[in-house]
């Protein structure tokens, strides 16, 4: 099966490029399953139900999130009724919504998707991401209850991301890093057959600071005195993600290729 993962949509420009381009990409490349990280889709902070629904309408099978998941308070309620919306699985017991789900792809494959947050330079009080993924994989092992396993590992430190990838190597189809908003060049198939990239990059304006208008972040680095709020950048967005070919027989990855379309970064289109 062919899977597309798109990194964090940031602001109006980021979500619009996904809504505009995703239907054509699915058609052109025959993607069987699409996951999109939506944690920054509403002005850079969280996601509304309307944005979530439009992203599903555009062709996403699932929307993952991260540390910004609750920035729009309505997410605390709509996460309960929208079963294609996934918040990090390692929140404390009792958190609303779901941290993983099993979905049927266009080719009939059962895809386990989970979203797990790293703790280094993030929220150290979250549950252990390694034990969290162990539980998710035990409940729905690749090759048994799942034909493919996709893990959005939302983390800051590349060391934690790499170790997490190796930890689940051979037990997941894809470990894709999100959160840092910058695409990395280390996309590869790990020894056990898991496709891996430290960060998919964002879908957003790369003439920015992580998709936010750059003036205020620069001001804070220089003066240490906030002058205003962080606002999402509004220039044309570049779409960033990875396209993965997954074996129907083993559920492991055969290829992982970067996908970048837009005005700022060098274009990269998958070849199948
Ligand atoms: Fe993000
Ligand atoms: Fe994040």
PDB file of C-alpha atoms and ligand atoms in Angstrom:
ATOM      1  CA  UNK A   1       0.000   0.000   0.000  1.00  0.00           C
ATOM      2  CA  UNK A   2       0.985   3.599  -0.489  1.00  0.00           C
ATOM      3  CA  UNK A   3       0.870   5.964   2.417  1.00  0.00           C
ATOM      4  CA  UNK A   4       1.278   9.713   2.614  1.00  0.00           C
ATOM      5  CA  UNK A   5       2.118  11.567   5.805  1.00  0.00           C
ATOM      6  CA  UNK A   6       2.053  15.368   5.857  1.00  0.00           C
ATOM      7  CA  UNK A   7       3.776  17.331   8.617  1.00  0.00           C
ATOM      8  CA  UNK A   8       2.281  19.972  10.888  1.00  0.00           C
ATOM      9  CA  UNK A   9      -0.104  22.279   9.023  1.00  0.00           C
ATOM     10  CA  UNK A  10       0.653  25.802  10.279  1.00  0.00           C
ATOM     11  CA  UNK A  11      -1.984  28.512  10.044  1.00  0.00           C
ATOM     12  CA  UNK A  12      -4.308  29.393   7.218  1.00  0.00           C
ATOM     13  CA  UNK A  13      -1.616  29.174   4.538  1.00  0.00           C
ATOM     14  CA  UNK A  14      -0.534  25.705   5.695  1.00  0.00           C
ATOM     15  CA  UNK A  15      -3.992  24.207   5.926  1.00  0.00           C
ATOM     16  CA  UNK A  16      -5.060  25.780   2.627  1.00  0.00           C
ATOM     17  CA  UNK A  17      -2.177  24.234   0.699  1.00  0.00           C
ATOM     18  CA  UNK A  18      -3.097  20.826   2.130  1.00  0.00           C
ATOM     19  CA  UNK A  19      -6.779  21.223   1.232  1.00  0.00           C
ATOM     20  CA  UNK A  20      -5.882  22.397  -2.285  1.00  0.00           C
ATOM     21  CA  UNK A  21      -3.230  19.824  -3.108  1.00  0.00           C
ATOM     22  CA  UNK A  22      -4.229  16.663  -1.231  1.00  0.00           C
ATOM     23  CA  UNK A  23      -7.075  15.465  -3.502  1.00  0.00           C
ATOM     24  CA  UNK A  24      -4.812  15.721  -6.581  1.00  0.00           C
ATOM     25  CA  UNK A  25      -1.921  13.952  -4.833  1.00  0.00           C
ATOM     26  CA  UNK A  26      -4.155  11.055  -3.797  1.00  0.00           C
ATOM     27  CA  UNK A  27      -5.401  10.766  -7.368  1.00  0.00           C
ATOM     28  CA  UNK A  28      -1.995  11.074  -9.005  1.00  0.00           C
ATOM     29  CA  UNK A  29      -0.049   8.739  -6.732  1.00  0.00           C
ATOM     30  CA  UNK A  30      -2.814   6.390  -5.649  1.00  0.00           C
ATOM     31  CA  UNK A  31      -2.270   6.827  -1.934  1.00  0.00           C
ATOM     32  CA  UNK A  32      -4.255   4.240   0.024  1.00  0.00           C
ATOM     33  CA  UNK A  33      -3.939   6.073   3.304  1.00  0.00           C
ATOM     34  CA  UNK A  34      -3.183   9.666   4.344  1.00  0.00           C
ATOM     35  CA  UNK A  35      -2.302  11.043   7.767  1.00  0.00           C
ATOM     36  CA  UNK A  36      -1.811  14.736   8.461  1.00  0.00           C
ATOM     37  CA  UNK A  37      -0.526  16.444  11.595  1.00  0.00           C
ATOM     38  CA  UNK A  38      -2.899  19.289  12.446  1.00  0.00           C
ATOM     39  CA  UNK A  39      -1.624  20.623  15.774  1.00  0.00           C
ATOM     40  CA  UNK A  40      -0.868  24.136  14.460  1.00  0.00           C
ATOM     41  CA  UNK A  41      -3.631  24.499  11.892  1.00  0.00           C
ATOM     42  CA  UNK A  42      -5.611  27.211  13.705  1.00  0.00           C
ATOM     43  CA  UNK A  43      -3.418  30.335  13.611  1.00  0.00           C
ATOM     44  CA  UNK A  44      -0.460  28.207  14.701  1.00  0.00           C
ATOM     45  CA  UNK A  45      -2.163  27.048  17.883  1.00  0.00           C
ATOM     46  CA  UNK A  46      -4.274  23.909  17.903  1.00  0.00           C
ATOM     47  CA  UNK A  47      -7.094  22.964  15.580  1.00  0.00           C
ATOM     48  CA  UNK A  48     -10.821  23.600  15.395  1.00  0.00           C
ATOM     49  CA  UNK A  49     -13.460  21.033  14.518  1.00  0.00           C
ATOM     50  CA  UNK A  50     -14.197  22.865  11.266  1.00  0.00           C
ATOM     51  CA  UNK A  51     -10.545  22.677  10.189  1.00  0.00           C
ATOM     52  CA  UNK A  52     -10.395  19.014  11.183  1.00  0.00           C
ATOM     53  CA  UNK A  53     -13.506  18.225   9.119  1.00  0.00           C
ATOM     54  CA  UNK A  54     -12.206  20.089   6.057  1.00  0.00           C
ATOM     55  CA  UNK A  55      -8.926  18.166   6.296  1.00  0.00           C
ATOM     56  CA  UNK A  56     -10.823  14.866   6.385  1.00  0.00           C
ATOM     57  CA  UNK A  57     -12.949  16.069   3.449  1.00  0.00           C
ATOM     58  CA  UNK A  58      -9.766  16.821   1.489  1.00  0.00           C
ATOM     59  CA  UNK A  59      -8.754  13.164   1.818  1.00  0.00           C
ATOM     60  CA  UNK A  60      -6.972  12.712   5.144  1.00  0.00           C
ATOM     61  CA  UNK A  61      -7.867   9.441   6.867  1.00  0.00           C
ATOM     62  CA  UNK A  62      -6.592  10.651  10.189  1.00  0.00           C
ATOM     63  CA  UNK A  63      -5.400  13.882  11.822  1.00  0.00           C
ATOM     64  CA  UNK A  64      -2.664  13.613  14.430  1.00  0.00           C
ATOM     65  CA  UNK A  65      -1.570  16.326  16.843  1.00  0.00           C
ATOM     66  CA  UNK A  66       1.013  17.028  19.536  1.00  0.00           C
ATOM     67  CA  UNK A  67       1.724  19.447  22.363  1.00  0.00           C
ATOM     68  CA  UNK A  68      -0.613  22.081  20.866  1.00  0.00           C
ATOM     69  CA  UNK A  69      -3.593  19.709  20.755  1.00  0.00           C
ATOM     70  CA  UNK A  70      -5.674  21.569  23.366  1.00  0.00           C
ATOM     71  CA  UNK A  71      -4.788  25.159  22.363  1.00  0.00           C
ATOM     72  CA  UNK A  72      -8.269  25.534  20.877  1.00  0.00           C
ATOM     73  CA  UNK A  73     -10.449  24.592  23.814  1.00  0.00           C
ATOM     74  CA  UNK A  74     -13.133  23.087  21.574  1.00  0.00           C
ATOM     75  CA  UNK A  75     -10.717  20.211  20.852  1.00  0.00           C
ATOM     76  CA  UNK A  76     -11.389  18.960  24.388  1.00  0.00           C
ATOM     77  CA  UNK A  77     -14.955  18.175  23.357  1.00  0.00           C
ATOM     78  CA  UNK A  78     -14.858  17.414  19.632  1.00  0.00           C
ATOM     79  CA  UNK A  79     -12.027  14.903  20.146  1.00  0.00           C
ATOM     80  CA  UNK A  80     -14.604  12.640  21.795  1.00  0.00           C
ATOM     81  CA  UNK A  81     -16.945  12.473  18.795  1.00  0.00           C
ATOM     82  CA  UNK A  82     -14.406  12.630  15.944  1.00  0.00           C
ATOM     83  CA  UNK A  83     -12.820   9.213  15.790  1.00  0.00           C
ATOM     84  CA  UNK A  84     -10.226  10.185  13.158  1.00  0.00           C
ATOM     85  CA  UNK A  85      -8.742  12.772  15.518  1.00  0.00           C
ATOM     86  CA  UNK A  86      -5.784  11.547  17.543  1.00  0.00           C
ATOM     87  CA  UNK A  87      -4.106  13.283  20.492  1.00  0.00           C
ATOM     88  CA  UNK A  88      -0.846  12.112  22.044  1.00  0.00           C
ATOM     89  CA  UNK A  89      -1.284   8.683  23.647  1.00  0.00           C
ATOM     90  CA  UNK A  90       0.967   9.378  26.621  1.00  0.00           C
ATOM     91  CA  UNK A  91      -1.223  11.970  28.317  1.00  0.00           C
ATOM     92  CA  UNK A  92      -2.339  10.949  31.817  1.00  0.00           C
ATOM     93  CA  UNK A  93      -5.146   8.422  32.167  1.00  0.00           C
ATOM     94  CA  UNK A  94      -8.501  10.122  31.844  1.00  0.00           C
ATOM     95  CA  UNK A  95      -7.451  12.571  29.110  1.00  0.00           C
ATOM     96  CA  UNK A  96     -10.262  13.083  26.585  1.00  0.00           C
ATOM     97  CA  UNK A  97     -10.135  11.612  23.104  1.00  0.00           C
ATOM     98  CA  UNK A  98      -7.968   8.800  21.830  1.00  0.00           C
ATOM     99  CA  UNK A  99      -4.226   8.325  21.440  1.00  0.00           C
ATOM    100  CA  UNK A 100      -4.514   5.692  18.724  1.00  0.00           C
ATOM    101  CA  UNK A 101      -6.999   4.139  16.362  1.00  0.00           C
ATOM    102  CA  UNK A 102      -7.371   1.428  13.734  1.00  0.00           C
ATOM    103  CA  UNK A 103      -8.618   2.576  10.327  1.00  0.00           C
ATOM    104  CA  UNK A 104      -9.371   0.819   7.066  1.00  0.00           C
ATOM    105  CA  UNK A 105      -7.304   2.107   4.139  1.00  0.00           C
ATOM    106  CA  UNK A 106      -8.636   2.402   0.563  1.00  0.00           C
ATOM    107  CA  UNK A 107      -7.042  -0.964  -0.264  1.00  0.00           C
ATOM    108  CA  UNK A 108      -8.757  -2.630   2.710  1.00  0.00           C
ATOM    109  CA  UNK A 109      -5.661  -2.749   4.928  1.00  0.00           C
ATOM    110  CA  UNK A 110      -6.114  -2.225   8.676  1.00  0.00           C
ATOM    111  CA  UNK A 111      -3.864   0.651   9.731  1.00  0.00           C
ATOM    112  CA  UNK A 112      -2.984   1.298  13.355  1.00  0.00           C
ATOM    113  CA  UNK A 113      -2.123   4.979  13.852  1.00  0.00           C
ATOM    114  CA  UNK A 114      -0.770   6.323  17.093  1.00  0.00           C
ATOM    115  CA  UNK A 115       0.599   9.696  18.152  1.00  0.00           C
ATOM    116  CA  UNK A 116       3.161   9.762  20.941  1.00  0.00           C
ATOM    117  CA  UNK A 117       5.060  12.695  22.401  1.00  0.00           C
ATOM    118  CA  UNK A 118       8.705  12.781  23.323  1.00  0.00           C
ATOM    119  CA  UNK A 119       9.742  14.165  26.704  1.00  0.00           C
ATOM    120  CA  UNK A 120      13.189  15.638  26.101  1.00  0.00           C
ATOM    121  CA  UNK A 121      12.947  19.471  26.069  1.00  0.00           C
ATOM    122  CA  UNK A 122       9.153  19.059  26.113  1.00  0.00           C
ATOM    123  CA  UNK A 123       6.819  17.847  28.855  1.00  0.00           C
ATOM    124  CA  UNK A 124       8.861  15.626  31.182  1.00  0.00           C
ATOM    125  CA  UNK A 125       5.757  14.631  33.135  1.00  0.00           C
ATOM    126  CA  UNK A 126       4.142  12.738  30.258  1.00  0.00           C
ATOM    127  CA  UNK A 127       4.031   8.950  30.417  1.00  0.00           C
ATOM    128  CA  UNK A 128       7.133   7.195  29.092  1.00  0.00           C
ATOM    129  CA  UNK A 129       6.850   7.185  25.274  1.00  0.00           C
ATOM    130  CA  UNK A 130       8.708   3.878  25.007  1.00  0.00           C
ATOM    131  CA  UNK A 131       6.373   2.082  27.397  1.00  0.00           C
ATOM    132  CA  UNK A 132       3.397   3.776  25.730  1.00  0.00           C
ATOM    133  CA  UNK A 133       4.301   2.459  22.289  1.00  0.00           C
ATOM    134  CA  UNK A 134       5.012  -0.966  23.761  1.00  0.00           C
ATOM    135  CA  UNK A 135       1.437  -1.111  25.034  1.00  0.00           C
ATOM    136  CA  UNK A 136      -0.033   0.117  21.732  1.00  0.00           C
ATOM    137  CA  UNK A 137       1.931  -2.478  19.729  1.00  0.00           C
ATOM    138  CA  UNK A 138       1.054  -5.274  22.158  1.00  0.00           C
ATOM    139  CA  UNK A 139      -2.646  -4.465  21.786  1.00  0.00           C
ATOM    140  CA  UNK A 140      -2.484  -4.417  17.990  1.00  0.00           C
ATOM    141  CA  UNK A 141       0.634  -6.098  16.611  1.00  0.00           C
ATOM    142  CA  UNK A 142       1.797  -5.610  13.035  1.00  0.00           C
ATOM    143  CA  UNK A 143       0.997  -8.718  11.016  1.00  0.00           C
ATOM    144  CA  UNK A 144      -1.780  -9.729  13.397  1.00  0.00           C
ATOM    145  CA  UNK A 145      -4.483  -7.125  14.113  1.00  0.00           C
ATOM    146  CA  UNK A 146      -2.767  -4.490  11.960  1.00  0.00           C
ATOM    147  CA  UNK A 147      -1.603  -4.657   8.336  1.00  0.00           C
ATOM    148  CA  UNK A 148       0.320  -1.395   8.781  1.00  0.00           C
ATOM    149  CA  UNK A 149       1.423   0.645  11.801  1.00  0.00           C
ATOM    150  CA  UNK A 150       2.031   4.384  11.575  1.00  0.00           C
ATOM    151  CA  UNK A 151       3.528   6.267  14.507  1.00  0.00           C
ATOM    152  CA  UNK A 152       3.682  10.066  14.603  1.00  0.00           C
ATOM    153  CA  UNK A 153       6.423  10.667  17.175  1.00  0.00           C
ATOM    154  CA  UNK A 154       6.012  14.282  18.168  1.00  0.00           C
ATOM    155  CA  UNK A 155       9.291  15.282  19.750  1.00  0.00           C
ATOM    156  CA  UNK A 156      12.010  17.906  19.917  1.00  0.00           C
ATOM    157  CA  UNK A 157      15.247  15.956  20.324  1.00  0.00           C
ATOM    158  CA  UNK A 158      16.622  14.002  17.363  1.00  0.00           C
ATOM    159  CA  UNK A 159      18.345  11.614  19.799  1.00  0.00           C
ATOM    160  CA  UNK A 160      15.011  10.658  21.341  1.00  0.00           C
ATOM    161  CA  UNK A 161      13.457  10.345  17.883  1.00  0.00           C
ATOM    162  CA  UNK A 162      16.191   8.068  16.541  1.00  0.00           C
ATOM    163  CA  UNK A 163      16.164   5.849  19.627  1.00  0.00           C
ATOM    164  CA  UNK A 164      12.385   5.616  19.435  1.00  0.00           C
ATOM    165  CA  UNK A 165      12.628   4.595  15.773  1.00  0.00           C
ATOM    166  CA  UNK A 166      15.175   1.877  16.534  1.00  0.00           C
ATOM    167  CA  UNK A 167      13.114   0.719  19.534  1.00  0.00           C
ATOM    168  CA  UNK A 168      10.115  -0.129  17.337  1.00  0.00           C
ATOM    169  CA  UNK A 169      12.123  -1.134  14.241  1.00  0.00           C
ATOM    170  CA  UNK A 170      10.503  -4.168  12.634  1.00  0.00           C
ATOM    171  CA  UNK A 171       7.271  -3.607  14.548  1.00  0.00           C
ATOM    172  CA  UNK A 172       5.981  -0.504  12.736  1.00  0.00           C
ATOM    173  CA  UNK A 173       5.654   0.457   9.082  1.00  0.00           C
ATOM    174  CA  UNK A 174       6.570   4.104   9.679  1.00  0.00           C
ATOM    175  CA  UNK A 175       7.929   6.242  12.481  1.00  0.00           C
ATOM    176  CA  UNK A 176       7.627   9.848  11.387  1.00  0.00           C
ATOM    177  CA  UNK A 177       8.912  12.697  13.508  1.00  0.00           C
ATOM    178  CA  UNK A 178       6.915  15.895  13.803  1.00  0.00           C
ATOM    179  CA  UNK A 179       7.055  19.076  15.932  1.00  0.00           C
ATOM    180  CA  UNK A 180      10.294  20.742  14.825  1.00  0.00           C
ATOM    181  CA  UNK A 181       8.698  21.891  11.545  1.00  0.00           C
ATOM    182  CA  UNK A 182      11.922  21.481   9.543  1.00  0.00           C
ATOM    183  CA  UNK A 183      12.240  18.519   7.172  1.00  0.00           C
ATOM    184  CA  UNK A 184      15.282  16.344   7.810  1.00  0.00           C
ATOM    185  CA  UNK A 185      17.318  14.468   5.196  1.00  0.00           C
ATOM    186  CA  UNK A 186      17.632  11.203   7.154  1.00  0.00           C
ATOM    187  CA  UNK A 187      14.620   9.398   5.669  1.00  0.00           C
ATOM    188  CA  UNK A 188      15.569   5.723   5.503  1.00  0.00           C
ATOM    189  CA  UNK A 189      14.455   2.163   6.053  1.00  0.00           C
ATOM    190  CA  UNK A 190      15.838   0.936   9.369  1.00  0.00           C
ATOM    191  CA  UNK A 191      17.430  -2.540   9.609  1.00  0.00           C
ATOM    192  CA  UNK A 192      14.225  -4.249  10.671  1.00  0.00           C
ATOM    193  CA  UNK A 193      12.100  -2.683   7.915  1.00  0.00           C
ATOM    194  CA  UNK A 194      10.569   0.384   9.587  1.00  0.00           C
ATOM    195  CA  UNK A 195      10.550   3.576   7.508  1.00  0.00           C
ATOM    196  CA  UNK A 196      11.916   6.485   9.521  1.00  0.00           C
ATOM    197  CA  UNK A 197      12.455  10.236   9.299  1.00  0.00           C
ATOM    198  CA  UNK A 198      13.399  12.496  12.207  1.00  0.00           C
ATOM    199  CA  UNK A 199      11.040  15.230  11.019  1.00  0.00           C
ATOM    200  CA  UNK A 200       8.589  15.415   8.147  1.00  0.00           C
ATOM    201  CA  UNK A 201       8.729  19.224   8.138  1.00  0.00           C
ATOM    202  CA  UNK A 202       5.702  21.481   8.260  1.00  0.00           C
ATOM    203  CA  UNK A 203       3.095  22.430   5.724  1.00  0.00           C
ATOM    204  CA  UNK A 204       3.495  26.172   6.063  1.00  0.00           C
ATOM    205  CA  UNK A 205       5.347  29.327   5.087  1.00  0.00           C
ATOM    206  CA  UNK A 206       9.093  28.678   5.294  1.00  0.00           C
ATOM    207  CA  UNK A 207       9.847  32.434   5.202  1.00  0.00           C
ATOM    208  CA  UNK A 208       9.150  32.425   8.931  1.00  0.00           C
ATOM    209  CA  UNK A 209      10.219  31.058  12.302  1.00  0.00           C
ATOM    210  CA  UNK A 210       8.671  27.559  12.320  1.00  0.00           C
ATOM    211  CA  UNK A 211       5.682  28.892  10.392  1.00  0.00           C
ATOM    212  CA  UNK A 212       5.140  31.893  12.644  1.00  0.00           C
ATOM    213  CA  UNK A 213       5.683  35.464  11.522  1.00  0.00           C
ATOM    214  CA  UNK A 214       9.408  35.966  12.198  1.00  0.00           C
ATOM    215  CA  UNK A 215       9.431  39.523  13.620  1.00  0.00           C
ATOM    216  CA  UNK A 216       8.253  38.717  17.156  1.00  0.00           C
ATOM    217  CA  UNK A 217      10.402  35.574  17.591  1.00  0.00           C
ATOM    218  CA  UNK A 218      13.465  37.572  16.475  1.00  0.00           C
ATOM    219  CA  UNK A 219      12.496  40.381  18.853  1.00  0.00           C
ATOM    220  CA  UNK A 220      12.270  37.965  21.774  1.00  0.00           C
ATOM    221  CA  UNK A 221      15.677  36.447  21.024  1.00  0.00           C
ATOM    222  CA  UNK A 222      17.242  39.893  20.764  1.00  0.00           C
ATOM    223  CA  UNK A 223      15.468  42.026  23.377  1.00  0.00           C
ATOM    224  CA  UNK A 224      14.013  39.368  25.727  1.00  0.00           C
ATOM    225  CA  UNK A 225      10.942  41.633  25.982  1.00  0.00           C
ATOM    226  CA  UNK A 226       7.709  40.457  24.324  1.00  0.00           C
ATOM    227  CA  UNK A 227       6.234  43.145  22.057  1.00  0.00           C
ATOM    228  CA  UNK A 228       3.298  41.214  20.715  1.00  0.00           C
ATOM    229  CA  UNK A 229       1.806  37.809  20.149  1.00  0.00           C
ATOM    230  CA  UNK A 230       3.077  35.085  17.879  1.00  0.00           C
ATOM    231  CA  UNK A 231       1.052  35.119  14.648  1.00  0.00           C
ATOM    232  CA  UNK A 232       1.106  32.527  11.887  1.00  0.00           C
ATOM    233  CA  UNK A 233       3.032  33.657   8.812  1.00  0.00           C
ATOM    234  CA  UNK A 234       0.852  34.362   5.799  1.00  0.00           C
ATOM    235  CA  UNK A 235       3.133  33.848   2.794  1.00  0.00           C
ATOM    236  CA  UNK A 236       2.706  30.994   0.330  1.00  0.00           C
ATOM    237  CA  UNK A 237       3.098  27.603   1.983  1.00  0.00           C
ATOM    238  CA  UNK A 238       5.263  24.640   1.089  1.00  0.00           C
ATOM    239  CA  UNK A 239       3.782  21.193   1.548  1.00  0.00           C
ATOM    240  CA  UNK A 240       6.115  18.751   3.339  1.00  0.00           C
ATOM    241  CA  UNK A 241       5.834  15.090   4.161  1.00  0.00           C
ATOM    242  CA  UNK A 242       6.871  11.583   3.236  1.00  0.00           C
ATOM    243  CA  UNK A 243       5.469   8.989   0.863  1.00  0.00           C
ATOM    244  CA  UNK A 244       5.931   5.389   1.947  1.00  0.00           C
ATOM    245  CA  UNK A 245       5.422   2.140   0.070  1.00  0.00           C
ATOM    246  CA  UNK A 246       4.447  -0.610   2.509  1.00  0.00           C
ATOM    247  CA  UNK A 247       4.540  -4.328   1.722  1.00  0.00           C
ATOM    248  CA  UNK A 248       1.064  -5.874   1.681  1.00  0.00           C
ATOM    249  CA  UNK A 249       2.693  -9.126   2.791  1.00  0.00           C
ATOM    250  CA  UNK A 250       4.786  -7.981   5.772  1.00  0.00           C
ATOM    251  CA  UNK A 251       3.481  -4.524   6.647  1.00  0.00           C
ATOM    252  CA  UNK A 252       7.064  -3.272   6.597  1.00  0.00           C
ATOM    253  CA  UNK A 253       8.330  -0.439   4.434  1.00  0.00           C
ATOM    254  CA  UNK A 254       9.818  -0.881   0.985  1.00  0.00           C
ATOM    255  CA  UNK A 255      10.570   2.777   0.224  1.00  0.00           C
ATOM    256  CA  UNK A 256      10.328   6.130   1.939  1.00  0.00           C
ATOM    257  CA  UNK A 257      10.601   9.289  -0.120  1.00  0.00           C
ATOM    258  CA  UNK A 258      10.294  12.945   0.822  1.00  0.00           C
ATOM    259  CA  UNK A 259       7.536  15.030  -0.671  1.00  0.00           C
ATOM    260  CA  UNK A 260       8.020  18.789  -0.879  1.00  0.00           C
ATOM    261  CA  UNK A 261       5.918  21.065  -3.041  1.00  0.00           C
ATOM    262  CA  UNK A 262       6.008  24.827  -2.817  1.00  0.00           C
ATOM    263  CA  UNK A 263       7.906  28.017  -3.409  1.00  0.00           C
ATOM    264  CA  UNK A 264      10.641  27.901  -0.747  1.00  0.00           C
ATOM    265  CA  UNK A 265      12.236  24.443  -0.589  1.00  0.00           C
ATOM    266  CA  UNK A 266      13.650  22.316  -3.356  1.00  0.00           C
ATOM    267  CA  UNK A 267      10.812  20.352  -4.884  1.00  0.00           C
ATOM    268  CA  UNK A 268      10.724  16.607  -4.276  1.00  0.00           C
ATOM    269  CA  UNK A 269       8.084  14.332  -5.732  1.00  0.00           C
ATOM    270  CA  UNK A 270       7.853  10.597  -5.014  1.00  0.00           C
ATOM    271  CA  UNK A 271       8.583   8.095  -7.761  1.00  0.00           C
ATOM    272  CA  UNK A 272       6.846   4.750  -7.433  1.00  0.00           C
TER     273      UNK A 272
HETATM  274 FE1  LIG B   1       3.909  21.686  15.318  1.00  0.00          FE
HETATM  275 FE1  LIG B   2       4.496  20.494  18.493  1.00  0.00          FE
END
